[in-house]
CSV table of C-alpha atoms in Angstrom, one decimal:
chain,number,residue,atom,x,y,z
O,1,UNK,CA,27.9,-11.4,11.1
O,2,UNK,CA,25.9,-11.0,14.4
O,3,UNK,CA,22.9,-8.9,13.4
O,4,UNK,CA,20.4,-7.4,15.7
O,5,UNK,CA,17.2,-6.2,14.0
O,6,UNK,CA,15.1,-3.6,15.9
O,7,UNK,CA,11.8,-3.1,14.1
O,8,UNK,CA,9.2,-0.8,15.6
O,9,UNK,CA,6.5,-3.4,15.4
O,10,UNK,CA,6.0,-7.1,15.2
O,11,UNK,CA,4.4,-8.8,12.2
O,12,UNK,CA,1.1,-6.9,12.3
O,13,UNK,CA,2.9,-3.6,11.7
O,14,UNK,CA,3.2,-3.3,7.9
O,15,UNK,CA,6.4,-1.2,7.9
O,16,UNK,CA,8.3,-3.6,10.1
O,17,UNK,CA,7.0,-6.7,8.4
O,18,UNK,CA,7.9,-5.4,4.9
O,19,UNK,CA,11.0,-3.5,5.5
O,20,UNK,CA,12.7,-5.9,7.9
O,21,UNK,CA,10.9,-9.1,9.0
O,22,UNK,CA,10.4,-10.6,5.5
O,23,UNK,CA,14.1,-10.5,4.9
O,24,UNK,CA,15.0,-12.6,8.0
O,25,UNK,CA,14.8,-16.1,6.4
O,26,UNK,CA,17.0,-14.9,3.5
O,27,UNK,CA,19.5,-13.3,5.8
O,28,UNK,CA,19.8,-16.5,7.9
O,29,UNK,CA,20.3,-18.6,4.8
O,30,UNK,CA,23.2,-16.3,3.9
O,31,UNK,CA,24.9,-17.0,7.2
O,32,UNK,CA,23.8,-14.0,9.2
O,33,UNK,CA,23.3,-14.7,12.9
O,34,UNK,CA,20.0,-12.8,13.4
O,35,UNK,CA,18.2,-11.7,16.5
O,36,UNK,CA,14.9,-9.8,16.2
O,37,UNK,CA,13.4,-7.6,18.9
O,38,UNK,CA,10.4,-5.5,18.0
O,39,UNK,CA,9.7,-2.5,20.3
O,40,UNK,CA,5.8,-2.9,20.2
O,41,UNK,CA,4.0,-6.2,19.9
O,42,UNK,CA,0.9,-7.1,17.8
O,43,UNK,CA,-1.3,-6.3,20.7
O,44,UNK,CA,-0.3,-2.7,20.5
O,45,UNK,CA,-0.9,-2.6,16.8
O,46,UNK,CA,-4.4,-4.1,17.3
O,47,UNK,CA,-5.1,-1.5,20.0
O,48,UNK,CA,-3.8,1.3,17.8
O,49,UNK,CA,-6.1,0.5,14.9
O,50,UNK,CA,-9.0,0.2,17.3
O,51,UNK,CA,-8.2,3.6,18.6
O,52,UNK,CA,-7.2,2.6,22.1
O,53,UNK,CA,-3.5,2.5,23.2
O,54,UNK,CA,-2.3,1.5,26.7
O,55,UNK,CA,0.4,3.8,28.1
O,56,UNK,CA,1.4,1.1,30.5
O,57,UNK,CA,2.0,-1.4,27.6
O,58,UNK,CA,4.2,1.2,25.9
O,59,UNK,CA,6.2,1.9,29.0
O,60,UNK,CA,6.8,-1.8,29.5
O,61,UNK,CA,8.0,-2.0,25.8
O,62,UNK,CA,10.5,0.8,26.4
O,63,UNK,CA,11.9,-0.9,29.5
O,64,UNK,CA,12.2,-4.2,27.6
O,65,UNK,CA,14.2,-2.4,24.9
O,66,UNK,CA,16.4,-0.7,27.4
O,67,UNK,CA,17.3,-4.0,29.0
O,68,UNK,CA,18.1,-5.5,25.5
O,69,UNK,CA,20.4,-2.6,24.6
O,70,UNK,CA,22.7,-3.3,27.6
O,71,UNK,CA,23.8,-6.3,25.4
O,72,UNK,CA,24.3,-4.0,22.4
O,73,UNK,CA,28.0,-4.6,22.1
O,74,UNK,CA,27.8,-8.3,21.4
O,75,UNK,CA,26.5,-7.5,17.9
O,76,UNK,CA,28.4,-6.5,14.8
O,77,UNK,CA,25.5,-4.5,13.2
O,78,UNK,CA,22.3,-3.2,14.5
O,79,UNK,CA,19.5,-2.5,12.0
O,80,UNK,CA,17.0,-0.2,13.5
O,81,UNK,CA,13.7,1.0,12.1
O,82,UNK,CA,13.5,4.8,12.3
O,83,UNK,CA,14.6,5.3,16.0
O,84,UNK,CA,15.1,3.4,19.2
O,85,UNK,CA,12.6,5.3,21.4
O,86,UNK,CA,9.8,7.2,19.8
O,87,UNK,CA,9.0,10.6,21.4
O,88,UNK,CA,12.2,10.6,23.5
O,89,UNK,CA,14.9,13.2,22.8
O,90,UNK,CA,18.0,12.7,20.7
O,91,UNK,CA,20.4,12.7,23.7
O,92,UNK,CA,18.5,9.8,25.3
O,93,UNK,CA,18.7,7.9,22.0
O,94,UNK,CA,22.4,8.6,21.5
O,95,UNK,CA,23.4,7.2,24.9
O,96,UNK,CA,22.6,3.7,23.8
O,97,UNK,CA,24.8,3.6,20.8
O,98,UNK,CA,28.3,2.3,20.9
O,99,UNK,CA,31.1,3.3,18.5
O,100,UNK,CA,32.1,-0.4,18.2
O,101,UNK,CA,28.7,-1.4,16.8
O,102,UNK,CA,27.7,-0.5,13.2
O,103,UNK,CA,24.2,1.0,12.9
O,104,UNK,CA,21.9,1.0,9.9
O,105,UNK,CA,18.8,3.2,10.2
O,106,UNK,CA,15.9,2.5,7.9
O,107,UNK,CA,13.1,4.9,6.9
O,108,UNK,CA,10.0,4.2,4.8
O,109,UNK,CA,8.1,7.3,5.8
O,110,UNK,CA,8.7,10.9,6.7
O,111,UNK,CA,8.7,10.3,10.4
O,112,UNK,CA,10.7,13.5,11.0
O,113,UNK,CA,7.6,15.5,10.1
O,114,UNK,CA,5.7,13.9,13.0
O,115,UNK,CA,8.1,16.0,15.1
O,116,UNK,CA,9.2,19.0,13.1
O,117,UNK,CA,5.6,19.8,12.0
O,118,UNK,CA,3.9,19.0,15.3
O,119,UNK,CA,1.2,21.4,16.3
O,120,UNK,CA,2.8,21.9,19.8
O,121,UNK,CA,5.8,24.2,19.8
O,122,UNK,CA,7.6,22.4,22.7
O,123,UNK,CA,7.5,19.1,20.7
O,124,UNK,CA,9.0,20.9,17.7
O,125,UNK,CA,11.7,22.4,19.9
O,126,UNK,CA,12.6,19.2,21.7
O,127,UNK,CA,12.2,16.7,18.9
O,128,UNK,CA,12.2,18.6,15.6
O,129,UNK,CA,15.8,17.6,14.7
O,130,UNK,CA,15.8,14.3,16.5
O,131,UNK,CA,15.6,12.1,13.4
O,132,UNK,CA,18.4,14.2,11.8
O,133,UNK,CA,20.6,13.3,14.8
O,134,UNK,CA,19.8,9.5,14.4
O,135,UNK,CA,20.6,9.8,10.6
O,136,UNK,CA,24.0,11.5,11.4
O,137,UNK,CA,24.9,8.8,13.9
O,138,UNK,CA,24.1,5.9,11.7
O,139,UNK,CA,26.9,4.3,9.6
O,140,UNK,CA,24.3,3.8,6.8
O,141,UNK,CA,20.8,5.2,6.3
O,142,UNK,CA,18.5,3.2,4.0
O,143,UNK,CA,15.7,5.2,2.5
O,144,UNK,CA,12.6,4.0,0.6
O,145,UNK,CA,12.5,7.0,-1.7
O,146,UNK,CA,14.3,10.1,-2.8
O,147,UNK,CA,12.4,12.4,-0.4
O,148,UNK,CA,13.7,10.5,2.6
O,149,UNK,CA,17.1,10.1,1.1
O,150,UNK,CA,17.3,13.9,0.6
O,151,UNK,CA,16.4,14.5,4.2
O,152,UNK,CA,19.2,12.1,5.3
O,153,UNK,CA,21.7,13.9,3.1
O,154,UNK,CA,20.6,17.3,4.4
O,155,UNK,CA,21.0,15.9,8.0
O,156,UNK,CA,24.6,15.0,7.3
O,157,UNK,CA,24.2,11.2,7.1
O,158,UNK,CA,27.5,9.5,6.4
O,159,UNK,CA,26.2,7.2,3.7
O,160,UNK,CA,22.7,6.9,2.2
O,161,UNK,CA,21.3,4.0,0.2
O,162,UNK,CA,18.0,3.6,-1.6
O,163,UNK,CA,16.2,0.5,-0.6
O,164,UNK,CA,12.6,0.1,-1.9
O,165,UNK,CA,9.8,-1.7,-0.2
O,166,UNK,CA,9.4,-5.0,-2.0
O,167,UNK,CA,7.2,-8.1,-2.4
O,168,UNK,CA,8.3,-11.7,-2.1
O,169,UNK,CA,7.7,-13.4,-5.4
O,170,UNK,CA,7.3,-16.7,-3.7
O,171,UNK,CA,4.1,-15.3,-2.3
O,172,UNK,CA,3.1,-13.1,-5.3
O,173,UNK,CA,3.4,-15.8,-7.9
O,174,UNK,CA,2.9,-15.1,-11.6
O,175,UNK,CA,-0.8,-14.0,-12.0
O,176,UNK,CA,-3.1,-15.8,-14.3
O,177,UNK,CA,-4.6,-13.7,-17.2
O,178,UNK,CA,-7.7,-11.9,-16.2
O,179,UNK,CA,-11.0,-13.0,-17.6
O,180,UNK,CA,-13.5,-10.4,-18.8
O,181,UNK,CA,-16.2,-9.7,-16.2
O,182,UNK,CA,-19.5,-8.0,-16.1
O,183,UNK,CA,-18.6,-6.1,-13.0
O,184,UNK,CA,-15.1,-4.5,-12.7
O,185,UNK,CA,-13.6,-4.4,-9.2
O,186,UNK,CA,-11.8,-1.2,-8.2
O,187,UNK,CA,-9.8,-1.9,-5.1
O,188,UNK,CA,-7.5,-0.4,-2.4
O,189,UNK,CA,-5.5,-2.0,0.3
O,190,UNK,CA,-4.1,-0.3,3.4
O,191,UNK,CA,-4.8,0.2,7.1
O,192,UNK,CA,-7.3,2.2,9.1
O,193,UNK,CA,-4.6,4.9,9.5
O,194,UNK,CA,-4.7,5.6,5.7
O,195,UNK,CA,-8.3,4.8,4.7
O,196,UNK,CA,-9.3,8.5,4.8
O,197,UNK,CA,-7.5,9.1,1.5
O,198,UNK,CA,-10.4,7.2,-0.2
O,199,UNK,CA,-13.0,9.9,0.7
O,200,UNK,CA,-11.8,12.2,-2.0
O,201,UNK,CA,-12.8,9.6,-4.7
O,202,UNK,CA,-16.5,9.3,-3.6
O,203,UNK,CA,-17.9,11.7,-6.2
O,204,UNK,CA,-15.8,10.1,-9.0
O,205,UNK,CA,-16.9,6.6,-8.2
O,206,UNK,CA,-20.6,7.5,-7.7
O,207,UNK,CA,-20.6,9.2,-11.1
O,208,UNK,CA,-18.7,6.3,-12.7
O,209,UNK,CA,-21.2,3.7,-11.3
O,210,UNK,CA,-24.0,5.5,-13.2
O,211,UNK,CA,-22.6,4.4,-16.5
O,212,UNK,CA,-20.4,1.3,-15.8
O,213,UNK,CA,-20.8,-1.7,-13.7
O,214,UNK,CA,-18.2,-1.4,-10.9
O,215,UNK,CA,-17.7,-2.7,-7.4
O,216,UNK,CA,-15.4,-0.8,-5.0
O,217,UNK,CA,-13.5,-2.5,-2.1
O,218,UNK,CA,-11.2,-1.3,0.6
O,219,UNK,CA,-9.1,-4.1,2.1
O,220,UNK,CA,-8.0,-3.2,5.6
O,221,UNK,CA,-10.4,-0.3,6.2
O,222,UNK,CA,-13.0,-0.3,8.9
O,223,UNK,CA,-16.6,-0.2,7.8
O,224,UNK,CA,-17.3,3.0,9.7
O,225,UNK,CA,-14.5,4.7,7.7
O,226,UNK,CA,-16.1,4.1,4.3
O,227,UNK,CA,-19.7,4.7,5.4
O,228,UNK,CA,-21.4,6.9,2.8
O,229,UNK,CA,-18.9,6.0,0.1
O,230,UNK,CA,-19.1,3.3,-2.7
O,231,UNK,CA,-16.5,1.3,-0.9
O,232,UNK,CA,-17.1,-2.0,0.9
O,233,UNK,CA,-14.7,-2.6,3.7
O,234,UNK,CA,-13.0,-6.0,3.7
O,235,UNK,CA,-10.9,-7.4,6.6
O,236,UNK,CA,-7.1,-7.7,6.0
O,237,UNK,CA,-5.0,-10.7,6.8
O,238,UNK,CA,-1.5,-11.6,5.7
O,239,UNK,CA,-2.6,-15.0,4.6
O,240,UNK,CA,-5.4,-13.8,2.4
O,241,UNK,CA,-4.1,-10.5,1.0
O,242,UNK,CA,-2.7,-11.9,-2.2
O,243,UNK,CA,-5.9,-13.8,-3.0
O,244,UNK,CA,-8.0,-10.7,-2.2
O,245,UNK,CA,-5.8,-8.5,-4.4
O,246,UNK,CA,-5.9,-11.1,-7.2
O,247,UNK,CA,-9.7,-10.6,-7.3
O,248,UNK,CA,-9.4,-6.9,-8.1
O,249,UNK,CA,-9.3,-5.5,-11.7
O,250,UNK,CA,-7.8,-2.0,-10.9
O,251,UNK,CA,-5.7,-0.9,-8.0
O,252,UNK,CA,-5.8,2.7,-6.7
O,253,UNK,CA,-3.7,4.9,-4.5
O,254,UNK,CA,-5.1,8.4,-3.9
O,255,UNK,CA,-3.0,10.7,-1.7
O,256,UNK,CA,-2.8,14.4,-0.7
O,257,UNK,CA,0.2,16.3,-2.0
O,258,UNK,CA,1.6,17.2,1.5
O,259,UNK,CA,5.0,16.6,3.2
O,260,UNK,CA,4.0,13.5,5.1
O,261,UNK,CA,2.6,11.9,1.9
O,262,UNK,CA,5.7,12.7,-0.1
O,263,UNK,CA,7.6,10.3,2.2
O,264,UNK,CA,5.4,7.3,1.5
O,265,UNK,CA,7.0,4.4,-0.4
O,266,UNK,CA,4.1,3.3,-2.6
O,267,UNK,CA,4.0,-0.3,-1.4
O,268,UNK,CA,0.3,-0.8,-2.3
O,269,UNK,CA,1.2,0.1,-5.9
O,270,UNK,CA,3.9,-2.6,-5.9
O,271,UNK,CA,1.4,-5.1,-4.5
O,272,UNK,CA,-1.2,-4.3,-7.2
O,273,UNK,CA,1.4,-4.6,-10.0
O,274,UNK,CA,2.7,-7.9,-8.6
O,275,UNK,CA,-0.8,-9.2,-9.0
O,276,UNK,CA,-1.0,-8.1,-12.6
O,277,UNK,CA,-3.2,-5.1,-12.0
O,278,UNK,CA,-3.2,-1.7,-13.7
O,279,UNK,CA,-2.9,1.2,-11.2
O,280,UNK,CA,-4.2,4.7,-10.8
O,281,UNK,CA,-2.4,6.9,-8.3
O,282,UNK,CA,-1.9,10.4,-7.2
O,283,UNK,CA,1.4,11.8,-8.6
O,284,UNK,CA,2.9,12.3,-5.1
O,285,UNK,CA,6.3,11.4,-3.9
O,286,UNK,CA,7.6,8.0,-5.1
O,287,UNK,CA,4.4,7.2,-7.0
O,288,UNK,CA,5.8,9.1,-10.0
O,289,UNK,CA,8.9,6.8,-10.0
O,290,UNK,CA,6.9,3.5,-9.5
O,291,UNK,CA,4.1,4.2,-12.0
O,292,UNK,CA,5.1,4.4,-15.7
O,293,UNK,CA,2.4,6.7,-17.2
O,294,UNK,CA,0.4,4.9,-19.8
O,295,UNK,CA,2.5,1.7,-19.5
O,296,UNK,CA,1.8,0.3,-16.0
O,297,UNK,CA,-1.0,2.6,-15.1
O,298,UNK,CA,-2.1,6.2,-14.8
O,299,UNK,CA,-1.1,9.2,-12.6
O,300,UNK,CA,-4.1,11.3,-11.8
O,301,UNK,CA,-3.5,14.9,-10.7
O,302,UNK,CA,-7.1,16.1,-10.4
O,303,UNK,CA,-10.6,14.7,-9.9
O,304,UNK,CA,-11.1,15.0,-13.7
O,305,UNK,CA,-8.0,12.9,-14.2
O,306,UNK,CA,-9.2,10.3,-11.8
O,307,UNK,CA,-12.6,10.1,-13.5
O,308,UNK,CA,-11.1,9.7,-17.0
O,309,UNK,CA,-8.4,7.2,-16.0
O,310,UNK,CA,-10.8,5.0,-14.1
O,311,UNK,CA,-13.5,5.2,-16.9
O,312,UNK,CA,-10.9,4.2,-19.5
O,313,UNK,CA,-9.6,1.2,-17.5
O,314,UNK,CA,-13.0,0.0,-16.5
O,315,UNK,CA,-14.2,0.1,-20.1
O,316,UNK,CA,-11.2,-1.7,-21.6
O,317,UNK,CA,-10.3,-5.2,-20.4
O,318,UNK,CA,-7.4,-5.5,-23.0
O,319,UNK,CA,-5.8,-2.3,-21.7
O,320,UNK,CA,-6.1,-3.6,-18.1
O,321,UNK,CA,-4.4,-6.8,-19.1
O,322,UNK,CA,-1.6,-5.0,-21.0
O,323,UNK,CA,-0.8,-2.6,-18.2
O,324,UNK,CA,-1.1,-5.3,-15.6
O,325,UNK,CA,1.5,-7.4,-17.4
O,326,UNK,CA,3.8,-4.5,-17.7
O,327,UNK,CA,3.5,-3.7,-14.0
O,328,UNK,CA,4.3,-7.3,-13.1
O,329,UNK,CA,7.5,-7.2,-15.2
O,330,UNK,CA,8.5,-4.0,-13.4
O,331,UNK,CA,8.0,-5.6,-10.0
O,332,UNK,CA,10.1,-8.7,-11.1
O,333,UNK,CA,12.9,-6.4,-12.3
O,334,UNK,CA,13.1,-3.9,-9.4
O,335,UNK,CA,10.6,-4.3,-6.6
O,336,UNK,CA,11.0,-7.9,-5.4
O,337,UNK,CA,12.8,-9.4,-2.4
O,338,UNK,CA,14.6,-11.7,-4.8
O,339,UNK,CA,16.2,-8.7,-6.5
O,340,UNK,CA,16.8,-6.4,-3.6
O,341,UNK,CA,18.0,-8.9,-1.0
O,342,UNK,CA,21.5,-9.0,-2.4
O,343,UNK,CA,21.7,-5.2,-2.1
O,344,UNK,CA,20.5,-5.4,1.5
O,345,UNK,CA,23.0,-8.0,2.5
O,346,UNK,CA,25.7,-5.8,0.9
O,347,UNK,CA,24.5,-2.7,2.7
O,348,UNK,CA,24.7,-4.5,6.1
O,349,UNK,CA,28.2,-5.8,5.4
O,350,UNK,CA,29.3,-2.4,4.2
O,351,UNK,CA,28.0,-0.8,7.4
O,352,UNK,CA,30.2,-3.2,9.4
O,353,UNK,CA,33.2,-2.3,7.3
O,354,UNK,CA,32.5,1.5,7.5
O,355,UNK,CA,32.3,1.2,11.3
O,356,UNK,CA,35.8,-0.4,11.5
O,357,UNK,CA,37.5,2.1,9.3
């Protein structure tokens, strides 16, 4: 199969790296003839996280993708992340597709809400149903959770498949048992775009620190984003993230219960569990499917829940070990590249067959 992968970002973009790029070596080993063409490069992502985006760089990226799509018909399947051209209307998107090429559209967040809930009415009018149009056109839609799958079905998608975000067990090797420590490390991993969720936990952690020895770290946040909180910002790098996570004792994922957050795929929870960590998370979206309450971690609905769950885990090393081991088993069974790759390969092959029917 001649496969064209069209991620939104290059390797620095977490969604593209995890949903698509990490599968490339396995696809090639299975005989797929793979070309990869990100829309936006690592320079764009670095600029984005720094708060400065060049419109000229974006324009050049769009032109580069347009030139590539003139060669669309030489592929059997095109696997696209979310959409071909962000912020351009559905009719422009549709003109690049060919009925002779199968399309698989992948979603790991509620991108449609960026348009249909935009504060500007003109954007809602022009783009509010754009993603629905892409979903209908695709031969297969892959969705990272039930919220996204439901939107695809409501949009009239021809075929929808659940495909979770996963870790590669060759990178996340079996963790060693944790040793008891005088200071328990509570940690979070993410990007500057999501660090604001940590602010709601400041009162909880300040109070917890009065009675128990804890250290709080935020891997991937900027220092200015956690100023005035108990969190210490640590730089993120792909090469070091597993080692950094392995140094934690408890992994957290606070969220707001709003439409955008319901579309998230809980990847940080999967990372924590892969490293043998117990987790505490807001019961929002896919989190309630990933976390098994009382077995792999805790779901905290309120500030009081967060306080009691964290206090219990910080004070009980055996419970942390037990839940961490259960979480690791869950990742090995469901949320690993090694398990989900066969499903992905089948989805891509099925898309080609569906296109030729």
